[in-house]
Tab-separated table of C-alpha atoms and ligand atoms in Angstrom:
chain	number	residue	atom	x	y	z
A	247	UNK	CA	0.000	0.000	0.000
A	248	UNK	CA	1.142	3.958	-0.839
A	249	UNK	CA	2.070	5.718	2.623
A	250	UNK	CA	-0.969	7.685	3.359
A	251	UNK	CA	-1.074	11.152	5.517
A	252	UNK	CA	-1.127	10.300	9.203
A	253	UNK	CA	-4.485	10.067	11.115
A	254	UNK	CA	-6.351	13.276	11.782
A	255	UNK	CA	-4.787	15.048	9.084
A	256	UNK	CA	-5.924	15.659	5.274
A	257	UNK	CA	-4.125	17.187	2.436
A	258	UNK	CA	-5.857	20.494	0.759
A	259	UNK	CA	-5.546	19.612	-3.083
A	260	UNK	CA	-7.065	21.813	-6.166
A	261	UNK	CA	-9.588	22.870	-6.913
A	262	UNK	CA	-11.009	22.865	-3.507
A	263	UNK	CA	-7.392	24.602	-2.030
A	264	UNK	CA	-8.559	27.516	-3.376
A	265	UNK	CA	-11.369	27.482	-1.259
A	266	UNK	CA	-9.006	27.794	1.691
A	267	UNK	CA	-6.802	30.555	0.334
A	268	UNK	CA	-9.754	32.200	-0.329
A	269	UNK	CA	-10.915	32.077	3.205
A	270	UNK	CA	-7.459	33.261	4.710
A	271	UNK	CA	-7.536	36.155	2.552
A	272	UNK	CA	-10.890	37.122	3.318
A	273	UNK	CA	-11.381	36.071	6.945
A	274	UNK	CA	-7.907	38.524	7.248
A	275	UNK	CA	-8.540	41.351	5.163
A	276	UNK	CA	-10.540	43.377	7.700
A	277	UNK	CA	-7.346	43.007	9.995
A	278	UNK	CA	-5.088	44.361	7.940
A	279	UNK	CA	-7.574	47.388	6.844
A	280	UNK	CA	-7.298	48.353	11.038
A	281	UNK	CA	-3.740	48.452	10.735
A	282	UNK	CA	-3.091	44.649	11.941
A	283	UNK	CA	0.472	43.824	10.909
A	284	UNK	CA	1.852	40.517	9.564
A	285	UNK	CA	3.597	38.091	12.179
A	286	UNK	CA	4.866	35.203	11.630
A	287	UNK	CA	6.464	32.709	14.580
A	288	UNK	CA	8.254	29.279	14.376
A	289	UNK	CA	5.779	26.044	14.142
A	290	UNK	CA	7.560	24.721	16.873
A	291	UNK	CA	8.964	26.166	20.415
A	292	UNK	CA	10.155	25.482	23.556
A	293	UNK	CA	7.439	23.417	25.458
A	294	UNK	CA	8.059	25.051	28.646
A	295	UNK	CA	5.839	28.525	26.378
A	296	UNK	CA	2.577	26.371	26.434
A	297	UNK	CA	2.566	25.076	29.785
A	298	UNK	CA	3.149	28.474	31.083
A	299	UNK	CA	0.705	30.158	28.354
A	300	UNK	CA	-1.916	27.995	28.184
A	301	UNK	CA	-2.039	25.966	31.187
A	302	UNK	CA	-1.303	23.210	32.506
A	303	UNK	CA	-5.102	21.951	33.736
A	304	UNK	CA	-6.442	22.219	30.029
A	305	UNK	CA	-6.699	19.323	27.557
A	306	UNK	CA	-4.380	20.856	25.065
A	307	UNK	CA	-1.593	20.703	27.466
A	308	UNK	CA	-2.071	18.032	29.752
A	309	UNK	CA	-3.748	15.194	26.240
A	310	UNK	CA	-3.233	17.208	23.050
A	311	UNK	CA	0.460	18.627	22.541
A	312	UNK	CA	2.722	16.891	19.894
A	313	UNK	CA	5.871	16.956	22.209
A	314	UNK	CA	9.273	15.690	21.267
A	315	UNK	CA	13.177	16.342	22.272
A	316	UNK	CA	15.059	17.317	19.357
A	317	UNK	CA	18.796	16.498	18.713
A	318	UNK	CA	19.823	18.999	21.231
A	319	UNK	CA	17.894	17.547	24.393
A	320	UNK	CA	15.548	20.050	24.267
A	321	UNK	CA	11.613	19.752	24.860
A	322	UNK	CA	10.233	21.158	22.125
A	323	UNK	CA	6.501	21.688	20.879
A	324	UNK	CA	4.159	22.129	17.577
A	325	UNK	CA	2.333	24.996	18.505
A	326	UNK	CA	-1.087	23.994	19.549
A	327	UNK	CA	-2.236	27.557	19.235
A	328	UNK	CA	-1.035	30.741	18.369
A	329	UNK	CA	-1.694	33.244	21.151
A	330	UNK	CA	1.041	32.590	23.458
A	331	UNK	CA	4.055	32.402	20.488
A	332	UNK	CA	2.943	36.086	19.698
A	333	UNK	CA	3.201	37.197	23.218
A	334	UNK	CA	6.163	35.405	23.631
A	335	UNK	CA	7.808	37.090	20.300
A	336	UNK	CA	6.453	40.717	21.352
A	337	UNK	CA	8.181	40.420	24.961
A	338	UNK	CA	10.956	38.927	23.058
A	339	UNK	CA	11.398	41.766	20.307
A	340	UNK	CA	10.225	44.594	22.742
A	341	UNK	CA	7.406	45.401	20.501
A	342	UNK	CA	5.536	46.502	23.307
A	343	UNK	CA	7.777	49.373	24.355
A	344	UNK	CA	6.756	51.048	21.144
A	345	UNK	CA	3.226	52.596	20.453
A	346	UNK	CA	0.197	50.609	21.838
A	347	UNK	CA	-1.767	48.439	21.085
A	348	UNK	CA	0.835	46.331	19.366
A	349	UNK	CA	-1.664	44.792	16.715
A	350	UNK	CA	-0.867	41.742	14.948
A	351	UNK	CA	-2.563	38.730	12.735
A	352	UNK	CA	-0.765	35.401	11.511
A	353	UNK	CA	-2.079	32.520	9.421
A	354	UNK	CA	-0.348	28.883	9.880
A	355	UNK	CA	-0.783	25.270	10.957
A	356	UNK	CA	-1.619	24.235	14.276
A	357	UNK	CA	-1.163	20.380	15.862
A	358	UNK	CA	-3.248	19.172	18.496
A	359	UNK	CA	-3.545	15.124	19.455
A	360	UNK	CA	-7.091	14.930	19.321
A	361	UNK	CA	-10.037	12.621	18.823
A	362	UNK	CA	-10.246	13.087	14.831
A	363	UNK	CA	-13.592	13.320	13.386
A	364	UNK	CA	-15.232	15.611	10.582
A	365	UNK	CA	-14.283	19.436	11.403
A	366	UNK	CA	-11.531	18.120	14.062
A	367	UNK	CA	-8.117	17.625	12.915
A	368	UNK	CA	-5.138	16.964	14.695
A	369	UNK	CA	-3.231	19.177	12.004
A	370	UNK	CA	-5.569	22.378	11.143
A	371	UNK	CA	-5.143	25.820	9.593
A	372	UNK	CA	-6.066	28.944	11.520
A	373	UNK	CA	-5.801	32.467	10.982
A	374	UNK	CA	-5.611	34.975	13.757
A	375	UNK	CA	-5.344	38.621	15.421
A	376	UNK	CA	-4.377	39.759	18.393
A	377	UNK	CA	-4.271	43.493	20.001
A	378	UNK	CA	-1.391	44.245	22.940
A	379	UNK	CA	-0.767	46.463	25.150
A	380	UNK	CA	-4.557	47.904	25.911
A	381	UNK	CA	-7.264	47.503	28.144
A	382	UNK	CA	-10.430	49.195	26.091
A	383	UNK	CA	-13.646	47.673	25.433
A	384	UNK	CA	-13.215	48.841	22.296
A	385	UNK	CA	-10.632	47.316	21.429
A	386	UNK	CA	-12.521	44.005	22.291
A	387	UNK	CA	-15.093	44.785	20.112
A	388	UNK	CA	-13.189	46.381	17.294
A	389	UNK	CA	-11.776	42.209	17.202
A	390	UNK	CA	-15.074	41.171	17.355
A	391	UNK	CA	-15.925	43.134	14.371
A	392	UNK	CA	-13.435	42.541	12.361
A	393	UNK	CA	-14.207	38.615	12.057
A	394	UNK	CA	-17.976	39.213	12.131
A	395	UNK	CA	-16.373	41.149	8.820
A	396	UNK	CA	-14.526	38.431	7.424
A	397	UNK	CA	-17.658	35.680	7.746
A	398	UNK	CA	-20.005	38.515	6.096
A	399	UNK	CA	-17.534	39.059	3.026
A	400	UNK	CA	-17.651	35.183	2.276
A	401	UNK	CA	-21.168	35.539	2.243
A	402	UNK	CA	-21.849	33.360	5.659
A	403	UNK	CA	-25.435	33.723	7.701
A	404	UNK	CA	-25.179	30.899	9.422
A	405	UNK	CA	-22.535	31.874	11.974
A	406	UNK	CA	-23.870	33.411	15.570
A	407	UNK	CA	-21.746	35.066	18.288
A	408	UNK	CA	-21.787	33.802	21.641
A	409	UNK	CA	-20.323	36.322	24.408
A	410	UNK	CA	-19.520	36.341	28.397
A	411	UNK	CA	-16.943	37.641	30.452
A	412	UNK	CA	-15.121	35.785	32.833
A	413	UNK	CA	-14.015	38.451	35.395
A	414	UNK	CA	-10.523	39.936	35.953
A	415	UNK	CA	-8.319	39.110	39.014
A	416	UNK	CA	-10.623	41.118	41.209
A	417	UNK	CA	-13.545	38.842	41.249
A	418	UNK	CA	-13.037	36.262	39.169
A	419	UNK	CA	-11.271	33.958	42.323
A	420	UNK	CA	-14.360	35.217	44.294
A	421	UNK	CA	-16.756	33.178	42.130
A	422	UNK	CA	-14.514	30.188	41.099
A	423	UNK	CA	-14.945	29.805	45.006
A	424	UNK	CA	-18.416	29.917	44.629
A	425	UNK	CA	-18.123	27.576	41.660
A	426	UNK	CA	-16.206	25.194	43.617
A	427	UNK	CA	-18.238	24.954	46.660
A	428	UNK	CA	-21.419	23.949	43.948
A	429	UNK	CA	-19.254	21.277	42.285
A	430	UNK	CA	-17.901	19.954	44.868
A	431	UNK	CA	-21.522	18.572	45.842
A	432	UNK	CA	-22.531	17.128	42.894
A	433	UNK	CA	-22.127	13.342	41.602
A	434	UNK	CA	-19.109	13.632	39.078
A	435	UNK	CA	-16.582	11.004	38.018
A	436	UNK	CA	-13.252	11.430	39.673
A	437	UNK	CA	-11.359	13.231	36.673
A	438	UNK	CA	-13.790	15.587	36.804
A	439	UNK	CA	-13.680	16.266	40.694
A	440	UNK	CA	-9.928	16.707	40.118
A	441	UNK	CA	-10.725	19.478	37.780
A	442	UNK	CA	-12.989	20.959	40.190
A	443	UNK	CA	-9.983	21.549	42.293
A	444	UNK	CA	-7.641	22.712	39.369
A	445	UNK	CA	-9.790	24.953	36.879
A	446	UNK	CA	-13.414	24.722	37.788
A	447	UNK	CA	-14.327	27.354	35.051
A	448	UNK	CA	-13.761	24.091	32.877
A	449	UNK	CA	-16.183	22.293	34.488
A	450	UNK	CA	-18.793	23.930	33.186
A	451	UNK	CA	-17.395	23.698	29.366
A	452	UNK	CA	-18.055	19.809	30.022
A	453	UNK	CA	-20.154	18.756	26.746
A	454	UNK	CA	-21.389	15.389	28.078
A	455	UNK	CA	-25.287	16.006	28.752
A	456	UNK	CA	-25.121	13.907	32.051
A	457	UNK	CA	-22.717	16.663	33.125
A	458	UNK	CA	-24.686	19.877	31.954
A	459	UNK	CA	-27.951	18.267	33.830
A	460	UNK	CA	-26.332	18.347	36.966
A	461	UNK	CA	-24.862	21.323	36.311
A	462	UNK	CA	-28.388	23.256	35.860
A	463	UNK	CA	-27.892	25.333	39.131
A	464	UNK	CA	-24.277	26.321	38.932
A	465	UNK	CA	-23.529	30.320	40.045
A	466	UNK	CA	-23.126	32.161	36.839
A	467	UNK	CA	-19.690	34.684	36.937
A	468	UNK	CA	-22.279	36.903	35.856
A	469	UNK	CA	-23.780	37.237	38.982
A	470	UNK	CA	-20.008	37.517	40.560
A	471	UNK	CA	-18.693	40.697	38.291
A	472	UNK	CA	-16.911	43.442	40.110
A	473	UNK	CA	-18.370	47.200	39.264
A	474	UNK	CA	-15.337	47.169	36.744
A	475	UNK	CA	-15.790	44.512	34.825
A	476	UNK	CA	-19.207	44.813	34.815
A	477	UNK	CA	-19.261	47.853	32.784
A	478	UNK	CA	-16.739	47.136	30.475
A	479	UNK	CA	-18.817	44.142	29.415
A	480	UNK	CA	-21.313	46.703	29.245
A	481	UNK	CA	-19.846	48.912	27.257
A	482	UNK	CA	-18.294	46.029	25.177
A	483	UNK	CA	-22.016	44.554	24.068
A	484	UNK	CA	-23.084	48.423	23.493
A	485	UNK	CA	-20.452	49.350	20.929
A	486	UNK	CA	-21.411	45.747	19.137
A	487	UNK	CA	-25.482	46.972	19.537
A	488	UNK	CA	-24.530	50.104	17.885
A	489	UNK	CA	-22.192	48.417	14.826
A	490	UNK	CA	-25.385	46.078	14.396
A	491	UNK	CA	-23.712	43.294	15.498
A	492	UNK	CA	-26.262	40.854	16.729
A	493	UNK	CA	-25.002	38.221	19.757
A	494	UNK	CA	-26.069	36.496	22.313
A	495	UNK	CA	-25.123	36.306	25.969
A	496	UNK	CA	-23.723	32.602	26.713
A	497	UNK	CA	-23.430	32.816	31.018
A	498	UNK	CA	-21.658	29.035	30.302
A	499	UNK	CA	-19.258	30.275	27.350
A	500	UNK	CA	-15.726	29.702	29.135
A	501	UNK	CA	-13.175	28.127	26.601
A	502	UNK	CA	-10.865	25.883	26.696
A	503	UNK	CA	-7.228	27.907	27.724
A	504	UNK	CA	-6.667	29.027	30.698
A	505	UNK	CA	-5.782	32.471	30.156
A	506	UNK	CA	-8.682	34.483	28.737
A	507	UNK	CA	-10.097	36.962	31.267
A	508	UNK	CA	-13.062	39.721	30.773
A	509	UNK	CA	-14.731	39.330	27.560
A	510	UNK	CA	-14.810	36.154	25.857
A	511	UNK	CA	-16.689	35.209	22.661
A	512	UNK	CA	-17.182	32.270	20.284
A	513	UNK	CA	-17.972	32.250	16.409
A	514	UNK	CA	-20.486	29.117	16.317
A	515	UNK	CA	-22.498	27.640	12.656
A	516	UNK	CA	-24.989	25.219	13.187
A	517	UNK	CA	-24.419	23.311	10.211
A	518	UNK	CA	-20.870	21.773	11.598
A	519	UNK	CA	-22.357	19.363	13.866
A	520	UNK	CA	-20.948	18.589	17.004
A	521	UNK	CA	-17.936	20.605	15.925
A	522	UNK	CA	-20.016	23.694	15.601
A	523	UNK	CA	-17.146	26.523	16.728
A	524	UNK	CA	-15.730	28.337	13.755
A	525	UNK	CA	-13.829	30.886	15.630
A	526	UNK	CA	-13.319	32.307	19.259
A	527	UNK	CA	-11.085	34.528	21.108
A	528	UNK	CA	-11.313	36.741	24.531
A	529	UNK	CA	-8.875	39.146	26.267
A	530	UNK	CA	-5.911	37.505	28.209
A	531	UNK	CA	-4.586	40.243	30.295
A	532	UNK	CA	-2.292	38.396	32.286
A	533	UNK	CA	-0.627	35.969	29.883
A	534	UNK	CA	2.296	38.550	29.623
A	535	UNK	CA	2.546	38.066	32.522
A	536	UNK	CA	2.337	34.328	32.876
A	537	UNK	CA	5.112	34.425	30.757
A	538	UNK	CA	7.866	36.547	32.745
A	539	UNK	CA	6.821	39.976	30.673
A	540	UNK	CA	5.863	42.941	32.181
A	541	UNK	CA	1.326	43.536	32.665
A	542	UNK	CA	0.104	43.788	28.793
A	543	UNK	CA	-3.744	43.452	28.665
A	544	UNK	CA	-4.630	42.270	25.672
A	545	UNK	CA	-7.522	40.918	23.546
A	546	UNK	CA	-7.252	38.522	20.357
A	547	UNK	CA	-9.358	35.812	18.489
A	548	UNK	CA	-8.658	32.541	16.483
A	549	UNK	CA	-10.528	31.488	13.545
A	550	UNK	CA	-10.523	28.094	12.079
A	551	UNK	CA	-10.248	28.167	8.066
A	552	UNK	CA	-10.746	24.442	7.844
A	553	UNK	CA	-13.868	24.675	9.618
A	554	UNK	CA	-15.352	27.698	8.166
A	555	UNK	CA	-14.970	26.158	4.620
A	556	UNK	CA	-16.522	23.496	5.620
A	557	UNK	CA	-19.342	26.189	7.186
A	558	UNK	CA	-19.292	27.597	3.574
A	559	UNK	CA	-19.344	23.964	2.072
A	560	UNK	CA	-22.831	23.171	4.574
A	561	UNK	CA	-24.163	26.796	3.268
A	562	UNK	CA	-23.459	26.174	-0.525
A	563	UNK	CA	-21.403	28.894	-1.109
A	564	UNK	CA	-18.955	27.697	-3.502
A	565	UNK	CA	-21.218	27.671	-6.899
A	566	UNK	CA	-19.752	26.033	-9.678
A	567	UNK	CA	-16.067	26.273	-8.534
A	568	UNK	CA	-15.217	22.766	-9.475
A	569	UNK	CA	-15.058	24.240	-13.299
A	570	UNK	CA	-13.411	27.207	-12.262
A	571	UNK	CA	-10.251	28.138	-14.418
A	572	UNK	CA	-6.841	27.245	-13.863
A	573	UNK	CA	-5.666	29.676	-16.642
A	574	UNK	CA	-6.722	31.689	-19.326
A	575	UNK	CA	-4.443	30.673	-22.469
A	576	UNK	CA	-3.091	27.615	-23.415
A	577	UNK	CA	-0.508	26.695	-25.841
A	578	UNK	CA	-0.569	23.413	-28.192
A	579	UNK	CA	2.657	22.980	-29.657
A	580	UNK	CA	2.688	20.887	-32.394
A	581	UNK	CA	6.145	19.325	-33.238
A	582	UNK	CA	10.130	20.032	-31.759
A	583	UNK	CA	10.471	23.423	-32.712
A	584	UNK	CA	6.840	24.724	-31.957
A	585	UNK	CA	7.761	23.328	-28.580
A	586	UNK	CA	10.695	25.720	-27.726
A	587	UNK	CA	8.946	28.660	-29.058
A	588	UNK	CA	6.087	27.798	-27.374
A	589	UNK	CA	7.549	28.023	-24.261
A	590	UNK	CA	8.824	31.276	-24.452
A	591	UNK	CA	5.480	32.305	-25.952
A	592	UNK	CA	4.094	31.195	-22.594
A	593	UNK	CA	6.832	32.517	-20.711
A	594	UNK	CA	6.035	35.986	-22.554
A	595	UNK	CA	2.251	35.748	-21.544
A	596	UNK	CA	2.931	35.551	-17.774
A	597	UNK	CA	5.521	37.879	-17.816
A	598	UNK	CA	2.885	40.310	-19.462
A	599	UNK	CA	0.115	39.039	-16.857
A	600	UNK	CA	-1.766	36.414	-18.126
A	601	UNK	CA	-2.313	33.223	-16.988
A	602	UNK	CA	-1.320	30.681	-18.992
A	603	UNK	CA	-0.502	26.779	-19.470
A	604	UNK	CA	0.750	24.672	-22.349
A	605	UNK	CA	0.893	20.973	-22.723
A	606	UNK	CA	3.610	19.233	-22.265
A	607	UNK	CA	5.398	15.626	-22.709
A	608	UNK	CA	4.613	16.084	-26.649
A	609	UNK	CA	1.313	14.942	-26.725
A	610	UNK	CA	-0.543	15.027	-30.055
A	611	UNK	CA	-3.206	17.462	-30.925
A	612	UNK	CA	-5.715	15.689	-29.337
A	613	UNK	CA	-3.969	15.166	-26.831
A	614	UNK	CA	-3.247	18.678	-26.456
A	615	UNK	CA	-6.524	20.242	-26.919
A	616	UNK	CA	-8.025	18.047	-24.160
A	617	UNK	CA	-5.330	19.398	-22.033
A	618	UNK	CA	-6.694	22.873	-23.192
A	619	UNK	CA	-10.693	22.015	-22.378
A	620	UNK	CA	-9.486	21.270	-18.973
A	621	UNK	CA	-7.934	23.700	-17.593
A	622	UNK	CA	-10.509	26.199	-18.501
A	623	UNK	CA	-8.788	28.541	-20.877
A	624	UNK	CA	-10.782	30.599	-22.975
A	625	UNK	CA	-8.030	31.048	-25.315
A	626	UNK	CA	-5.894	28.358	-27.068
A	627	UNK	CA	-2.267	29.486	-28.758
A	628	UNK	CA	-1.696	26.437	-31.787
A	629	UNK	CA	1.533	26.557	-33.048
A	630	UNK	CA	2.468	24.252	-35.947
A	631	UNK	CA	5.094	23.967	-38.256
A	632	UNK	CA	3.423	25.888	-41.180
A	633	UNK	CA	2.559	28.353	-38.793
A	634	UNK	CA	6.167	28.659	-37.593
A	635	UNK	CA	6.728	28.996	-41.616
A	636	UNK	CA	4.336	31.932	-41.864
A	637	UNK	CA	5.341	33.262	-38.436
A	638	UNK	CA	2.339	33.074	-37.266
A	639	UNK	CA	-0.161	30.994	-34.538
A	640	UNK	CA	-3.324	30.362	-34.847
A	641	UNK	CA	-5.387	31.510	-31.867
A	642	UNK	CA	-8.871	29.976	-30.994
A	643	UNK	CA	-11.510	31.311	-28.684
A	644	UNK	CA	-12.326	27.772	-27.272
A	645	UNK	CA	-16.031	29.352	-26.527
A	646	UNK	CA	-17.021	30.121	-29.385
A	647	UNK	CA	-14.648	27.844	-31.460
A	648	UNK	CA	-13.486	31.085	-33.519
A	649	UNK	CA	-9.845	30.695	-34.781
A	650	UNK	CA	-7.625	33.075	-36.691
A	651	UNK	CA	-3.804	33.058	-37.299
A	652	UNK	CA	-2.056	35.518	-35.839
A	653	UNK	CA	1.414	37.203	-36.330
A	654	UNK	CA	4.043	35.555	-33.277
A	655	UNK	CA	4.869	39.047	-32.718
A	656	UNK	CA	1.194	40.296	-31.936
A	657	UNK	CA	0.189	37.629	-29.751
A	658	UNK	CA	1.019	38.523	-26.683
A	659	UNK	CA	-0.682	41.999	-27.370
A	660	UNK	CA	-3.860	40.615	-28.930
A	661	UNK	CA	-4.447	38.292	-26.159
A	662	UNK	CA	-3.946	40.962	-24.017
A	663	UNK	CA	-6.438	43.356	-25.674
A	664	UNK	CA	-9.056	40.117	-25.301
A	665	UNK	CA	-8.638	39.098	-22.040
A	666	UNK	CA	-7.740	42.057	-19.792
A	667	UNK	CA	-10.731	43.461	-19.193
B	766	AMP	P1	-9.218	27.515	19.899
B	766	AMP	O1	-7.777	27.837	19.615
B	766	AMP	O2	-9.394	26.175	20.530
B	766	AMP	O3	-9.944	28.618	20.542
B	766	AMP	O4	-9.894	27.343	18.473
B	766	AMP	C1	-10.211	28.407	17.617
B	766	AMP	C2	-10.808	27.824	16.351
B	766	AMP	O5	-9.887	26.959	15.706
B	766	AMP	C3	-12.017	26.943	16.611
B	766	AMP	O6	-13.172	27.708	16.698
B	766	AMP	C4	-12.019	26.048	15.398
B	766	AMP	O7	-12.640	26.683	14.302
B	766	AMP	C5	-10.554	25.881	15.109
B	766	AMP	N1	-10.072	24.599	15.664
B	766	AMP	C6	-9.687	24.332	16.931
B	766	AMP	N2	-9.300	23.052	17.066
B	766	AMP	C7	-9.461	22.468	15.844
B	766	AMP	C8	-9.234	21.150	15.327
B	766	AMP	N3	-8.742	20.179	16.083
B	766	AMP	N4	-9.538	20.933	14.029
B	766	AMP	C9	-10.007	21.915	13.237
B	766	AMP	N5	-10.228	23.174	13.667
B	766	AMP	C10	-9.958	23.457	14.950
């Protein structure tokens, strides 16, 4: 048998690749309009960044990281999320000593050992932005904005936003108190009592309905906020009411990293199945921290491009795209010579813009125009010897089957004239 890609992974291939570009460059574009700048950080670090940054009670960390020792005896880790590499390269860089908020978005692979199934992958693609440095609600929602942005320009309705707060360092211990005494006297497996103990915020992200029966009564961290984080969650969901930006309050929403304080949210489309998040984020104001740098509050989301093609797949958003065109011309070269000066012909066309293809591994005509029919071009360049005589090509609109010889010389120009529009 052919080696195969390992399990929980998949390889993107054409024509349906596009569909993923596509998403990057559209789920990122509204970034980059706000000024977000490009960062990009190593796929692997030193392990010691995501215990520290993301936690040791949480399932990445503790189940999910792809942890080796390299050559040098050092633990090292594929990232399992990008957050706490950015942090890590701002402190590193001094980035923050500059003007602020330090605002950045990156793009990249992401490894996590998990359970694979549709929509969960242990190898995945996300893009995401991240604002340093500030503590201003509307900076929260600005990031909020921008991906409800991105989803709108590739035409998704499906996906709601789910938003809560967590509390800051104020009152957030007050209530996981409160949360623990409740736990603690409920029926729950012993794993689950040790998280009690160790992050009982998790608890309540438990997804097995035996679990969210029992945990009907739980205090909310609602009920908990101090008078300052209470309004800026306030004025956090006003600025969203007054950009139209519908949500809806989710007491339960808590996440799955352990540093997010204040205002988290979560990007969720209901046509996903069980693995209905597209995107989330929050503010983590004292990861900096967390990782030996000075207080940086801070606010940044993720957003999953494998799952929010698949979100565009479930709302049939990709019309006809399986015919879409590779190129625009393409050359059959008939014989030796027509084959060198074909190539340069081609060479020509991209150099002047154009998109174009020619077969290769002299196939025959036939050969060659079915290469032509499928990659799409509207345009085939045929180039035989009595053309080469006459210095000429023949060109042939392969809609309308039109075809016209055409001086060597002008080709590049008349293509040009036909096909920039
Ligand atoms: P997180 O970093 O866990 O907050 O995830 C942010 C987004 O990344 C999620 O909403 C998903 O869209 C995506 N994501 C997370 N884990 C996976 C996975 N294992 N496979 C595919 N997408 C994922």
């Amino acid at each position: 048998m052919t080696l195969q890609a390992p399990k929980g992974t998949f390889d993107w291939l054409p024509p349906r690749s596009e569909r993923a570009l596509a998403v990057r460059e559209a789920l990122t574009a509204p970034a980059r309009r706000a000024g977000y700048g490009y960062i990009e950080t190593p796929v692997f670090e030193d392990t010691a960044l995501f215990v520290r940054g993301v936690g040791e009670s949480t399932d990445i960390v503790s189940k999910e990281m792809y942890t080796f020792e390299d050559k040098g005896g050092r633990s090292i880790t594929l990232r399992p999320e990008g957050t706490a590499s950015v942090v890590r390269a701002v402190l590193q860089h001094g980035l923050h000593n500059g003007q602020l908020p330090v605002k950045l978005w990156y793009s990249g692979s992401q490894f996590r050992y998990e359970r694979a199934q549709k929509g969960r992958y242990r190898h995945f693609w996300q893009v995401g932005a991240e604002a340093l440095g500030s503590e201003d609600p509307a900076l929260d929602a600005e990031l909020i904005l921008l991906a409800v942005d991105g989803y709108a320009a590739l035409g998704l309705t499906g996906v709601r936003l789910l938003i809560n707060t967590l509390g800051d360092r104020e009152c957030r211990p007050v209530y996981r108190a409160a949360l623990q005494d409740f736990l603690r006297g409920l029926d729950l497996d012993e794993p689950t009592r040790q998280r009690i103990e160790i992050n009982p915020l998790r608890v309540l992200d438990d997804k097995r309905p035996e679990v969210q029966e029992r945990l009907a009564g739980a205090p909310l961290v609602v009920d908990h906020l101090c008078g300052a984080c209470k309004a800026y969650h306030e004025e956090v969901r006003s600025l969203l009411t007054a950009s139209g930006v519908a949500y809806t309050d989710d007491p339960r929403l808590v996440r799955g990293l352990d540093y997010y304080t204040r205002t988290t949210f979560e990007f969720v489309h209901d046509g996903l199945g069980s693995q209905s998040a597209v995107g989330g984020g929050g503010r983590y104001d004292g990861l900096s921290e967390m990782l030996g740098g000075p207080a940086l509050p801070s606010v940044g989301w993720a957003l999953g491009v494998d799952r929010t093609v698949l979100a565009m797949e479930a709302e049939g958003l990709f019309p006809g795209d399986g015919e879409q065109a590779r190129v625009q011309v393409y050359g059959v070269p008939l014989g030796e010579e027509a084959r060198r000066r074909m190539f340069l012909l081609v060479t020509e066309l991209r150099r002047a813009g154009l998109a174009a293809d020619m077969s290769f591994g002299g196939k025959g005509v036939k050969g060659a125009m079915k290469g032509a029919d499928r990659s799409g071009a509207s345009h085939a360049v045929i180039l035989g010897e009595r053309d080469i005589a006459a210095g000429t090509a023949q060109v042939k609109d392969l809609v309308s089957g039109e075809q016209a010889a055409v001086p060597l010389a002008e080709i590049v120009m008349t293509l040009k004239e036909r096909l920039d529009k």
